[in-house]
């Protein structure tokens, strides 16, 4: 065999060997598309899961995050953002991925425990230090002269939960009278000077721009603000009754099948339900599903009367149609702002 032919075969063999070994050394990459105020949670979840994955599979995994108003984020995925997983704060922002193009399986709630919700949060009030406006309950947010900061319910799950919490409170106060409930919610949202696109934008408006007397946000966000801003500038107020917001998660089937990342994406979401994942969740002031972890961190989660969209408001399908569809109650009230 000539020297040239030998070299050609050797080079070819090395190329084939490299090609065969490449997949074994290729890193897996996942994109988690999530809502606005879960940034810090996943900044800790991601490296913890990556370490576990590498220990089990001897393979590095990279997880990228994308955050914004939840409905905007769902729209981005529909528009082509290739999320391997979607982690939201309301079921409609996953259901819409089922309805539009079959991006997510119709039975997504059955694929993980607790109807695919690893944790929940509740809507609370953050007020200026000393609570100068004396804000104690939802009724105070409808008083003249009280400026309420809340994100836009059309683009943000945080804003949507605020709307529904106020609506549910009013139905309780007025014994189911929807006319009076509508009047109450209209007054409250009439006190909103600006509607940011997401929860984090509303936080910036309240804390950095100094706009408003009260910020309505999720419990975990209120605690985070106090830690980050410091200086004792705010007080946390728990209303007499509030809404519980389970945070649903799902694998984006069309994307993971295209990328070959289904196993990793499924393992990533399962990690959220594991003891390690639940502990991280609780440390970030989200209410975990694991009873042992909820008990361990009980001091972080004061008991408060809550209701859910399903238990008190007829479920998301009814709520979406009545309140947030084009021309619904929110649009009717917003048009008069």
Short mmCIF file of N, CA and C in Angstrom, two decimals, residues 23 61 72-73 165 190 219 230 301 329:
data_model
loop_
_atom_site.label_atom_id
_atom_site.label_comp_id
_atom_site.label_asym_id
_atom_site.label_seq_id
_atom_site.Cartn_x
_atom_site.Cartn_y
_atom_site.Cartn_z
N UNK A 23 -21.52 12.75 19.46
CA UNK A 23 -22.74 12.85 20.25
C UNK A 23 -22.52 12.60 21.73
N UNK A 61 -25.25 19.69 30.87
CA UNK A 61 -26.50 20.22 30.34
C UNK A 61 -26.56 21.71 30.62
N UNK A 72 -47.53 37.04 27.25
CA UNK A 72 -46.57 37.42 26.21
C UNK A 72 -45.61 36.27 25.92
N UNK A 73 -45.18 35.59 26.96
CA UNK A 73 -44.25 34.48 26.80
C UNK A 73 -44.90 33.33 26.03
N UNK A 165 -58.64 38.06 42.04
CA UNK A 165 -58.67 38.12 43.50
C UNK A 165 -59.65 39.20 43.96
N UNK A 190 -59.65 51.65 38.39
CA UNK A 190 -59.62 53.08 38.12
C UNK A 190 -58.53 53.78 38.91
N UNK A 219 -46.65 36.65 46.63
CA UNK A 219 -45.99 36.62 47.92
C UNK A 219 -44.46 36.55 47.79
N UNK A 230 -34.04 46.55 50.54
CA UNK A 230 -33.51 46.79 51.88
C UNK A 230 -33.93 48.14 52.45
N UNK A 301 -44.77 31.09 55.52
CA UNK A 301 -46.05 31.07 54.83
C UNK A 301 -47.21 31.22 55.82
N UNK A 329 -65.21 41.61 30.29
CA UNK A 329 -65.36 42.57 31.38
C UNK A 329 -64.14 43.47 31.55
#
